[in-house]
Amino acid sequence: MAQLHFTRQLARFMDVPTVDVAAPRLRAALDTAFAQQPRLRGYVLDEQGALRPNVVIFIDGVRCRERRVLDDALRPDSQVYILQALSGG
């Protein structure tokens, strides 16, 4: 199963365990994680369902290529990292 890892920053607001998913595409994997932790959706996606500007996702070390459809393919053993950018100086 693919594994989704959410940034530790989100742990300030909610429980964000690693999520194991059997999904062929990134959108389906995220939907599985959001079903387990609904509040997580608002931190990752905007009102139209696209990635928020301050969020980046890496799949097996490669940045996801599309921010709206989120149709990047996942392998059964993919490692997916969902990160929020930090601001400030």
mmCIF file of C-alpha atoms in Angstrom:
data_model
loop_
_atom_site.group_PDB
_atom_site.id
_atom_site.type_symbol
_atom_site.label_atom_id
_atom_site.label_comp_id
_atom_site.label_asym_id
_atom_site.label_seq_id
_atom_site.Cartn_x
_atom_site.Cartn_y
_atom_site.Cartn_z
ATOM 1 C CA MET A 1 0.000 0.000 0.000
ATOM 2 C CA ALA A 2 1.125 3.533 -0.703
ATOM 3 C CA GLN A 3 1.904 5.637 2.362
ATOM 4 C CA LEU A 4 0.905 9.274 2.839
ATOM 5 C CA HIS A 5 3.040 11.297 5.236
ATOM 6 C CA PHE A 6 1.749 14.694 6.356
ATOM 7 C CA THR A 7 3.979 17.476 7.627
ATOM 8 C CA ARG A 8 4.513 17.573 11.378
ATOM 9 C CA GLN A 9 3.298 21.189 11.374
ATOM 10 C CA LEU A 10 -0.246 19.905 11.123
ATOM 11 C CA ALA A 11 0.206 17.944 14.342
ATOM 12 C CA ARG A 12 -0.331 21.249 16.168
ATOM 13 C CA PHE A 13 -3.933 21.214 14.962
ATOM 14 C CA MET A 14 -4.904 17.550 14.593
ATOM 15 C CA ASP A 15 -3.714 13.962 14.629
ATOM 16 C CA VAL A 16 -1.831 13.328 11.380
ATOM 17 C CA PRO A 17 -0.651 9.742 11.321
ATOM 18 C CA THR A 18 0.889 8.114 8.302
ATOM 19 C CA VAL A 19 -1.982 6.847 6.166
ATOM 20 C CA ASP A 20 -1.763 3.591 4.196
ATOM 21 C CA VAL A 21 -3.874 3.679 1.036
ATOM 22 C CA ALA A 22 -4.629 1.349 -1.835
ATOM 23 C CA ALA A 23 -5.234 3.994 -4.483
ATOM 24 C CA PRO A 24 -3.992 4.220 -8.062
ATOM 25 C CA ARG A 25 -3.986 8.053 -8.183
ATOM 26 C CA LEU A 26 -3.044 10.879 -5.850
ATOM 27 C CA ARG A 27 -6.584 12.341 -5.657
ATOM 28 C CA ALA A 28 -8.050 9.007 -4.509
ATOM 29 C CA ALA A 29 -5.283 8.617 -1.928
ATOM 30 C CA LEU A 30 -5.924 12.083 -0.533
ATOM 31 C CA ASP A 31 -9.676 11.442 -0.426
ATOM 32 C CA THR A 32 -9.005 8.328 1.656
ATOM 33 C CA ALA A 33 -6.918 10.344 4.113
ATOM 34 C CA PHE A 34 -9.568 13.090 4.275
ATOM 35 C CA ALA A 35 -12.270 10.504 5.008
ATOM 36 C CA GLN A 36 -10.232 9.463 8.061
ATOM 37 C CA GLN A 37 -9.430 13.043 9.124
ATOM 38 C CA PRO A 38 -11.925 15.493 7.504
ATOM 39 C CA ARG A 39 -10.323 18.646 8.955
ATOM 40 C CA LEU A 40 -7.136 17.838 7.068
ATOM 41 C CA ARG A 41 -8.794 18.693 3.731
ATOM 42 C CA GLY A 42 -8.958 22.412 4.501
ATOM 43 C CA TYR A 43 -5.248 22.576 5.271
ATOM 44 C CA VAL A 44 -4.256 20.820 2.033
ATOM 45 C CA LEU A 45 -6.878 21.810 -0.563
ATOM 46 C CA ASP A 46 -8.592 25.090 -1.363
ATOM 47 C CA GLU A 47 -12.335 25.582 -1.884
ATOM 48 C CA GLN A 48 -12.111 24.346 -5.498
ATOM 49 C CA GLY A 49 -10.259 21.172 -4.530
ATOM 50 C CA ALA A 50 -6.825 22.278 -5.798
ATOM 51 C CA LEU A 51 -3.665 22.233 -3.711
ATOM 52 C CA ARG A 52 -3.284 25.349 -1.634
ATOM 53 C CA PRO A 53 -0.433 27.615 -2.822
ATOM 54 C CA ASN A 54 1.609 26.853 0.299
ATOM 55 C CA VAL A 55 1.336 23.055 -0.078
ATOM 56 C CA VAL A 56 3.611 20.813 -2.114
ATOM 57 C CA ILE A 57 3.410 17.056 -2.602
ATOM 58 C CA PHE A 58 6.270 14.725 -3.460
ATOM 59 C CA ILE A 59 5.639 11.210 -4.746
ATOM 60 C CA ASP A 60 8.665 8.944 -4.490
ATOM 61 C CA GLY A 61 10.909 12.014 -4.367
ATOM 62 C CA VAL A 62 9.353 13.765 -7.381
ATOM 63 C CA ARG A 63 7.115 16.811 -7.052
ATOM 64 C CA CYS A 64 3.549 16.152 -8.206
ATOM 65 C CA ARG A 65 3.044 17.652 -11.635
ATOM 66 C CA GLU A 66 -0.535 18.885 -11.491
ATOM 67 C CA ARG A 67 -2.114 20.943 -8.673
ATOM 68 C CA ARG A 68 -5.815 20.812 -9.634
ATOM 69 C CA VAL A 69 -6.706 17.360 -10.933
ATOM 70 C CA LEU A 70 -4.085 15.593 -8.790
ATOM 71 C CA ASP A 71 -4.042 12.612 -11.131
ATOM 72 C CA ASP A 72 -0.435 11.571 -10.578
ATOM 73 C CA ALA A 73 -0.115 7.787 -10.581
ATOM 74 C CA LEU A 74 0.840 5.924 -7.430
ATOM 75 C CA ARG A 75 2.569 2.577 -7.167
ATOM 76 C CA PRO A 76 1.537 0.143 -4.443
ATOM 77 C CA ASP A 77 4.751 1.003 -2.567
ATOM 78 C CA SER A 78 4.772 4.774 -3.223
ATOM 79 C CA GLN A 79 5.856 7.168 -0.497
ATOM 80 C CA VAL A 80 3.864 10.418 -0.649
ATOM 81 C CA TYR A 81 4.915 13.464 1.380
ATOM 82 C CA ILE A 82 2.474 16.344 1.827
ATOM 83 C CA LEU A 83 4.323 19.450 3.022
ATOM 84 C CA GLN A 84 3.312 22.980 3.934
ATOM 85 C CA ALA A 85 5.730 25.785 3.197
ATOM 86 C CA LEU A 86 6.837 27.916 6.127
ATOM 87 C CA SER A 87 6.733 31.674 5.932
ATOM 88 C CA GLY A 88 8.631 34.214 7.905
ATOM 89 C CA GLY A 89 12.249 34.998 8.343
#
